[in-house]
Coordinates of C-alpha atoms in Angstrom, one line a residue:
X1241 CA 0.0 0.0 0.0
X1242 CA 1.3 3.4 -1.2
X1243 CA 1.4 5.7 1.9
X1244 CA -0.1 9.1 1.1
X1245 CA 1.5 12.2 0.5
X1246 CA 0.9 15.3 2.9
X1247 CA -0.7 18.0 1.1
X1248 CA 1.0 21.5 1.1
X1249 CA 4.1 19.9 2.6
X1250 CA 7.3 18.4 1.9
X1251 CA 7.7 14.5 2.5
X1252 CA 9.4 14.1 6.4
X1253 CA 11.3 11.0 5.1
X1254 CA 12.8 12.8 2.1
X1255 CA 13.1 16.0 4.4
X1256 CA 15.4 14.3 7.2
X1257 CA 17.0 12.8 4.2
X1258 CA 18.2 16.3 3.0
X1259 CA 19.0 17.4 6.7
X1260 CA 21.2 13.7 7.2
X1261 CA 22.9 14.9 3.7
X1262 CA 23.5 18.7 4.4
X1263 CA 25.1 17.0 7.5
X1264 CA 27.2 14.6 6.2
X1265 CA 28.1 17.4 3.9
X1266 CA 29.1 19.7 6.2
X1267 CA 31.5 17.4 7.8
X1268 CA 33.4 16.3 4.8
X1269 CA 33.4 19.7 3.9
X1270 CA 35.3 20.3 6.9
X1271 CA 38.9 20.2 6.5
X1272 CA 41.4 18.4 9.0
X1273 CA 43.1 20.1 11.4
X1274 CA 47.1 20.5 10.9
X1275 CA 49.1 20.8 13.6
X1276 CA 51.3 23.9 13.2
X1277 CA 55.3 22.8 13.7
X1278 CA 55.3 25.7 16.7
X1279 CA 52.5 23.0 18.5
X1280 CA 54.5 19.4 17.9
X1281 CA 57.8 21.4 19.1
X1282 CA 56.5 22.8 22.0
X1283 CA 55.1 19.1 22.4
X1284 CA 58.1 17.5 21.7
X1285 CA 60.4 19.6 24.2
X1286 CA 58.2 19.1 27.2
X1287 CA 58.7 15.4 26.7
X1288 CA 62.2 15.9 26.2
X1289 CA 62.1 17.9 29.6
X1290 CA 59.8 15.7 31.4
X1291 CA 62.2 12.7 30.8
X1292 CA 65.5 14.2 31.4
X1293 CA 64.3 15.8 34.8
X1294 CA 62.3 12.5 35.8
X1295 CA 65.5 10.4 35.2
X1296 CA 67.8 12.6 36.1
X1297 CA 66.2 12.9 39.5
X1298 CA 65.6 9.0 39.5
X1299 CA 69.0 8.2 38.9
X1300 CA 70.1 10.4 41.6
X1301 CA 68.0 8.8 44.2
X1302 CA 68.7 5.5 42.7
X1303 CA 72.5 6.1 43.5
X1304 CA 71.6 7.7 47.0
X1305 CA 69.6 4.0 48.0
X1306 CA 72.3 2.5 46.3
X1307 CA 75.2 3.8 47.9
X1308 CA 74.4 5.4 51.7
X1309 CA 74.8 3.2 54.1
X1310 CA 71.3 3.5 56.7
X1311 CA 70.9 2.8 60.0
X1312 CA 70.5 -1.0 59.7
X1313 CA 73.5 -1.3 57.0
X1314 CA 72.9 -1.3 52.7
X1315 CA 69.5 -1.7 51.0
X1316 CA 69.4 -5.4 50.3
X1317 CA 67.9 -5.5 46.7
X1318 CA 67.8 -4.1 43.6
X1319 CA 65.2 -6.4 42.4
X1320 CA 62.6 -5.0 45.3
X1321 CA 63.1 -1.3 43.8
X1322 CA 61.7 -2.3 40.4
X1323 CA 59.0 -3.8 41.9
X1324 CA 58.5 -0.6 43.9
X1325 CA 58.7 1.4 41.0
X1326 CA 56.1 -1.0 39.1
X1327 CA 53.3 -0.8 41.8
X1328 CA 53.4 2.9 42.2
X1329 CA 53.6 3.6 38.4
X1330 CA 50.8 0.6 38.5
X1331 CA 48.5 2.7 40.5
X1332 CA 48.6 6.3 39.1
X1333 CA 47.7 4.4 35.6
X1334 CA 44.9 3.0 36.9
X1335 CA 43.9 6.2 39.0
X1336 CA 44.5 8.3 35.4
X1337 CA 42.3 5.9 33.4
X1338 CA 39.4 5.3 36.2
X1339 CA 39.3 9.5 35.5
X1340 CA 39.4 9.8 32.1
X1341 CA 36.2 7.1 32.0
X1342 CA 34.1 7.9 34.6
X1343 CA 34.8 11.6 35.1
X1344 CA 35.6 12.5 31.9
X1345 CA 33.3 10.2 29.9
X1346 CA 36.1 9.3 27.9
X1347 CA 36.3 5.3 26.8
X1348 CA 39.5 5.0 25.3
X1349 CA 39.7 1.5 23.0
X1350 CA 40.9 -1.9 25.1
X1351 CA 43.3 -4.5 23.8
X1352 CA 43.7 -7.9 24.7
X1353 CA 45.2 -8.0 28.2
X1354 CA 48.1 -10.5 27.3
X1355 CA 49.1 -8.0 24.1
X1356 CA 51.3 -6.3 26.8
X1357 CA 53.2 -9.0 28.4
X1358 CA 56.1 -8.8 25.8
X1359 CA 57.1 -5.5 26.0
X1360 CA 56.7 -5.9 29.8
X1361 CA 59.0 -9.2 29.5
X1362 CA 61.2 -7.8 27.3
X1363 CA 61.3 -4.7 29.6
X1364 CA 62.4 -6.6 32.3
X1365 CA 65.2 -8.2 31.2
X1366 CA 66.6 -5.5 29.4
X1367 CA 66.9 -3.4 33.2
X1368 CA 68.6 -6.8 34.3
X1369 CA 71.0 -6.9 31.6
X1370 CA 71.7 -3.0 32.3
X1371 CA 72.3 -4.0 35.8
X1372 CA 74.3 -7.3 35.0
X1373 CA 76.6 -5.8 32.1
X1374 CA 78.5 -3.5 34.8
X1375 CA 79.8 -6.7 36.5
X1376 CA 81.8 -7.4 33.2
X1377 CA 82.6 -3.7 31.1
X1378 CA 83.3 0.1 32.2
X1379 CA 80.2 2.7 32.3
X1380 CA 81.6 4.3 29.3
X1381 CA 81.1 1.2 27.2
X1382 CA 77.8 0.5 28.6
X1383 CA 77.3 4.4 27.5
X1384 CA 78.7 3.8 23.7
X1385 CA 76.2 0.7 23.6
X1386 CA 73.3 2.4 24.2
X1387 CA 74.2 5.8 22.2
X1388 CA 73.8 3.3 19.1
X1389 CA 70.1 2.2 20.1
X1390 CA 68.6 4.0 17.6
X1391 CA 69.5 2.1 14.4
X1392 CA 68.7 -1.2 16.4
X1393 CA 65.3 -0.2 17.1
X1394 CA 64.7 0.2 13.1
X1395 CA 66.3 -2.9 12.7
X1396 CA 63.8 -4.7 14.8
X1397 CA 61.2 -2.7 13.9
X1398 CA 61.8 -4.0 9.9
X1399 CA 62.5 -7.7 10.9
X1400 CA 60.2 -7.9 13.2
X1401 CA 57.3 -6.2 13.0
X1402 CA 57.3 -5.5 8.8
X1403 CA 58.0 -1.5 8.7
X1404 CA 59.9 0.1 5.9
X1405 CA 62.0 3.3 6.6
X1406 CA 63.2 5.3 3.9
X1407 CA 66.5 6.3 3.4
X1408 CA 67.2 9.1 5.0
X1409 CA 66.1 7.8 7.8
X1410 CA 69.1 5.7 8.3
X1411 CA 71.3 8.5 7.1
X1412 CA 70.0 10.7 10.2
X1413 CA 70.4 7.4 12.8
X1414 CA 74.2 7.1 11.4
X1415 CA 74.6 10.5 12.1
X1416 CA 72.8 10.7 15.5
X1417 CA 75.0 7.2 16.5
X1418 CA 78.3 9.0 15.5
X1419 CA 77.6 12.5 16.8
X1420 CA 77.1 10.7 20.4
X1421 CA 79.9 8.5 19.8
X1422 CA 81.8 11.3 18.8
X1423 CA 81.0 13.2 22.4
X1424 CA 81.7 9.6 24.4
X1425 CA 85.0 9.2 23.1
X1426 CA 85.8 12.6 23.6
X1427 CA 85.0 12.5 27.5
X1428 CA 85.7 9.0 27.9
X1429 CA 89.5 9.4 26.8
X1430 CA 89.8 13.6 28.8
X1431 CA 88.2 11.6 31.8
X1432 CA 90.0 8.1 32.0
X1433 CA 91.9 7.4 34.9
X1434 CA 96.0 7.5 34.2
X1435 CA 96.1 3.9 35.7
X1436 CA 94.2 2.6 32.8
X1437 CA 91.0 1.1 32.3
X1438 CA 90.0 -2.2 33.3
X1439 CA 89.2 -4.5 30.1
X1440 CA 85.2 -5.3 28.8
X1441 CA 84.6 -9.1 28.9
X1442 CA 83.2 -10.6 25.9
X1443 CA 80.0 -12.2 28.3
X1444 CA 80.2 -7.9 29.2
X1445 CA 79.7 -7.1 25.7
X1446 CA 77.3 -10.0 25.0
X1447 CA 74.8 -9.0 27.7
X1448 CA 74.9 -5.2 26.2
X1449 CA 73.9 -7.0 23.0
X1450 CA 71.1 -8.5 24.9
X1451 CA 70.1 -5.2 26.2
X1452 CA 70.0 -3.4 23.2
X1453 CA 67.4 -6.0 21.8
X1454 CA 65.1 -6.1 24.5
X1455 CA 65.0 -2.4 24.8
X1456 CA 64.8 -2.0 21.1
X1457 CA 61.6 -4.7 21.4
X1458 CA 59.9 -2.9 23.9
X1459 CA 59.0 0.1 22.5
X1460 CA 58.5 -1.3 18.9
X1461 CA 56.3 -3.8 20.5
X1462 CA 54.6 -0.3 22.2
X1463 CA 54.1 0.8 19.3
X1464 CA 52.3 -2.0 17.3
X1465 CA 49.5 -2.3 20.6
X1466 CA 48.9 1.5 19.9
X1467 CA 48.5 1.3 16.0
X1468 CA 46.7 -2.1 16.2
X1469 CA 44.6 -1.4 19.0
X1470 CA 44.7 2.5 19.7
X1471 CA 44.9 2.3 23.4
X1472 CA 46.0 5.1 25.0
X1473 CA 49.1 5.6 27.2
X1474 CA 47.4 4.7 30.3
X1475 CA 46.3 1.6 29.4
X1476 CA 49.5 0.7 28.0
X1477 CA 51.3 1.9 31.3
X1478 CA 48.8 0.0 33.3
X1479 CA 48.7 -2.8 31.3
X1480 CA 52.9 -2.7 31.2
X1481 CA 53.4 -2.1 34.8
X1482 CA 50.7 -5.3 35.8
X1483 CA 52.8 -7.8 34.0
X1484 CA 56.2 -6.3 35.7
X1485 CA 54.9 -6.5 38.9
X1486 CA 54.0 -9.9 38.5
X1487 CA 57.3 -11.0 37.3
X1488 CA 59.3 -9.3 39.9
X1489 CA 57.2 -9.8 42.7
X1490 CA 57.6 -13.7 42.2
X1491 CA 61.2 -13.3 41.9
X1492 CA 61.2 -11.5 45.6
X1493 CA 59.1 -14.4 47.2
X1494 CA 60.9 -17.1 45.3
X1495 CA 64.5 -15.5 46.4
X1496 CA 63.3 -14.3 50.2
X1497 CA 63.9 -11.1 49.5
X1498 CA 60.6 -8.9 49.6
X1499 CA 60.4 -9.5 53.3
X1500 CA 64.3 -8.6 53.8
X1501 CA 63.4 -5.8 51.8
X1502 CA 60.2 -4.7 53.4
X1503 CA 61.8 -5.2 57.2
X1504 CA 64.7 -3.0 55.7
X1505 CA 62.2 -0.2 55.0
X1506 CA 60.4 -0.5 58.3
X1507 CA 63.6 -0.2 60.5
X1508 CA 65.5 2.9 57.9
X1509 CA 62.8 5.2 57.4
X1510 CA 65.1 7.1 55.5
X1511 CA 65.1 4.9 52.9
X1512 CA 61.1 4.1 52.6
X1513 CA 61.0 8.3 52.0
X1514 CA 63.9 7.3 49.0
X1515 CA 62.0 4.7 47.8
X1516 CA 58.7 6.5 47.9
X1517 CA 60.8 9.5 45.7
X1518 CA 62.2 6.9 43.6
X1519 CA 59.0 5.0 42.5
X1520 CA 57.1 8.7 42.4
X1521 CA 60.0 9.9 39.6
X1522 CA 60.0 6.8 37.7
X1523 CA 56.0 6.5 37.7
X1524 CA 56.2 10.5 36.1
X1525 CA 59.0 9.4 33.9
X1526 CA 57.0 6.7 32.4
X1527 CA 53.9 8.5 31.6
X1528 CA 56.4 10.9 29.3
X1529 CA 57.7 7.5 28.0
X1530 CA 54.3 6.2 26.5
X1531 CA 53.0 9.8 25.6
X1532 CA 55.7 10.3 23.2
X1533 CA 55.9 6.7 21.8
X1534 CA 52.1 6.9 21.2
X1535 CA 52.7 10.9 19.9
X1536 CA 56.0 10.6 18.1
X1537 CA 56.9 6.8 17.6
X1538 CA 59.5 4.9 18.6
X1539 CA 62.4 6.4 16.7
X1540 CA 61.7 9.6 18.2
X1541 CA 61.5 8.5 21.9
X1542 CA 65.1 6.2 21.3
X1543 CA 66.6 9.6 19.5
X1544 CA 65.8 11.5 22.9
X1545 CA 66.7 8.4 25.0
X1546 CA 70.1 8.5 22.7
X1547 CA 70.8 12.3 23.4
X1548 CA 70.2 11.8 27.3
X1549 CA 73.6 9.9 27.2
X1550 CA 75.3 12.7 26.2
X1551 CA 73.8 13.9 30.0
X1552 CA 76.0 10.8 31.5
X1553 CA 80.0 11.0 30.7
X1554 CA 81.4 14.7 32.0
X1555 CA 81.8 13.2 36.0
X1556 CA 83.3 9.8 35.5
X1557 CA 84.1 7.7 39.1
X1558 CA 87.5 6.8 39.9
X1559 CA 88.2 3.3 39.2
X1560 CA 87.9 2.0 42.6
X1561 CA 84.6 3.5 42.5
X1562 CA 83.4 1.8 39.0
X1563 CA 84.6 -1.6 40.7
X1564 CA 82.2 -0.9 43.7
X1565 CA 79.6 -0.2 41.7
X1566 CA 80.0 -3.0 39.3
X1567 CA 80.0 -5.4 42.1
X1568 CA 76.8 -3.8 43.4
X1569 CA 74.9 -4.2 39.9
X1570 CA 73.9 -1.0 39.6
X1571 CA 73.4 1.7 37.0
X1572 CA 75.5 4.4 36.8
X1573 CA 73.7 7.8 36.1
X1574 CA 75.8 11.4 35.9
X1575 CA 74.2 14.3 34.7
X1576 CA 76.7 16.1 32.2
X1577 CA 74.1 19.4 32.0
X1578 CA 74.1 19.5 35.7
X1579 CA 77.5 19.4 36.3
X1580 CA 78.7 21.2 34.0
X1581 CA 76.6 24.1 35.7
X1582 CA 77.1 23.5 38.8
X1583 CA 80.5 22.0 38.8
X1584 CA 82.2 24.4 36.2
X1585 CA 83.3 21.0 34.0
X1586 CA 84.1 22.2 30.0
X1587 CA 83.3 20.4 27.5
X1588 CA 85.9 19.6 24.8
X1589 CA 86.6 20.8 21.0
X1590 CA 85.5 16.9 20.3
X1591 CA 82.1 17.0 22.8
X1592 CA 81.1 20.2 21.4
X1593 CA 81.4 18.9 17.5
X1594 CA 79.4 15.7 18.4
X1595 CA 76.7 18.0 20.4
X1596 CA 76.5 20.3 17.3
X1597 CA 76.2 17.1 14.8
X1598 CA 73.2 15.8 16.8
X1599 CA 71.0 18.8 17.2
X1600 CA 71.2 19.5 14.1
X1601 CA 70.6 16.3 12.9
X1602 CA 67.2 16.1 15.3
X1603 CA 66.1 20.3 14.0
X1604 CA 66.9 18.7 10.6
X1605 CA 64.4 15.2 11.3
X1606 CA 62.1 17.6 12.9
X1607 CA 61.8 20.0 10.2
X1608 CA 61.6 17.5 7.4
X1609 CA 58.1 15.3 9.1
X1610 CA 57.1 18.8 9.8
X1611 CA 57.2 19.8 6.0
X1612 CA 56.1 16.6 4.2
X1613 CA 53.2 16.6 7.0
X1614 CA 52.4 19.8 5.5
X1615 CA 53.0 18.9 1.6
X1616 CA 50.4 15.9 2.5
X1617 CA 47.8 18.2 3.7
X1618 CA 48.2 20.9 1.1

């Protein structure tokens, strides 16, 4: 049955028809919005901030816990401040996403729960091997290794996981890797000791290989959960941190040594308020970690991971004091900035031509996605 017409009027069907197509309209009409350069460098130099001041400050505290001697003696395990780090970092992600959904009405998209147990895996033993490595080869070295990270992560990130890179691209990691090198070598040879240096292991050098893998895995891994499953960086950080807790947290109740750890902290409240600053910097440190692999990739985050060694090699410690530390199994971290402020160290002819090569390299980079982002759009 035909339905009837109303007189003097136009058909409602047809009419919302015209209103859903004036709408539709409108919105392709509308053009996407381009970020201007000024806005993704503004962007880009608070993560670059954030991270350098939330690691710098970690690894200060990390070498306060590490090295002062409390009340009751040393703190007994390493192991027990990852897992400290983990559960705080644990709980502001799940604090930040609780108020993006429910007061903010924002549901980001989920991925399966197990999608984060590799990077979180891989994570893992890439801070053991960073740890471990010191037992067998100098600081410097360990410093050299991980100034080259950036053309491992495009290696894995091609073998691995499919991506192609063009060119220039590798041109600008070679350049980054020797710029850095460039400024180790400089420092390394102004700072060594007259006595000599004591000789990298091959096991040393295999364990850095080992660490450069995993750490290049991890945030290529990152990366593939955010493209495949857009999650944001809290759910990745939650999802991240869960896992690691997990893992370590066995490994402290299979060893004995969450309740040495824990009866540590209850008789040296010194270092529970350490700890407490040490889990707080790493849980701020890691939400500029996932922001910028989810807002600038993985190339980008390694490339400002990369120049943060150049922060690490003006204050070398004596010898006796790199054996001490090596037999403690613990990460070395010197601020060059810092202490060439406040300590009045120069930097060399060779540091200053490898500082040059990679900032200009990076305004270079940065410039170039900034223009063919534009070209695409135009």
């Amino acid at each position: 049955m035909n339905r009837a017409r109303p007189q003097g009027g136009a058909d409602p069907l047809l009419e919302r028809g015209d209103h859903r197509a004036d709408l539709e309209g409108a919105l392709e009409a509308r053009e996407p919005e381009v970020e201007t350069f000024q806005a993704k460098a503004i962007k880009l130099a608070c993560c670059f901030v954030g991270l350098q001041g939330s690691y710098v400050t970690w690894g200060f505290i990390q070498e306060k816990v590490m090295t002062q001697r409390y009340a009751t003696g040393m703190f007994p395990s390493t192991v027990f401040l990852v897992c400290a780090n983990r559960t705080l970092a644990l709980v502001v992600a799940g604090l930040l996403s609780l108020y993006k959904s429910r007061v903010l009405r924002q549901n980001a998209p989920k991925a399966p729960f197990y999608q984060f147990s590799p990077c979180s895996l891989s994570n893992i033993v890439s801070s053991w091997a960073q740890y471990e490595c010191l037992k067998y080869v100098s600081f410097p070295t360990q410093t050299l290794f991980k100034s080259s990270k950036v053309i491992p992560v495009m290696l894995v990130g091609k073998f691995f996981h499919k991506k192609s890179y063009p060119w220039i691209e590798y041109v600008e990691a070679v350049g980054i890797t020797l710029g850095v090198a460039l400024f180790m070598v400089t420092e390394k040879a102004k700072k060594a000791p007259t006595g000599g240096v004591e000789g990298d292991s091959v096991l040393g050098v295999l364990i850095l290989c080992v660490y450069v893998f995993c750490d290049s895995f991890t945030s290529q891994w990152q990366d593939r959960v955010y493209k495949t499953y857009h999650v944001d960086q809290y759910a990745m950080m939650f999802g991240v941190n869960f896992f690691s807790l997990l893992f370590t947290a066995c490994s402290l109740l299979w060893t004995g040594e969450m309740g040495l750890s824990l009866a540590f902290l209850a008789a040296n409240p010194a270092a529970l308020a350490n700890v407490l600053t040490l889990s707080l910097t790493s849980a701020t440190g890691q939400l500029f970690i996932f922001y910028t692999i989810k807002k600038f990739g993985p190339i980008v985050f390694t490339i400002m991971m990369t120049t943060r060694q150049m922060l690490s090699l003006t204050v070398l410690p004596r010898r006796a004091e790199r054996k001490r530390v090596s037999q403690r199994r613990r990460e070395v971290l010197l601020t060059t900035q810092v202490s060439c402020v406040v300590f009045g160290h120069a930097l060399g002819s060779g540091a200053v031509a490898g500082t040059a090569v990679v900032f200009g390299v990076l305004f270079y980079r940065t410039k170039r996605k900034y223009d063919a982002a534009t070209r695409a759009t135009s």
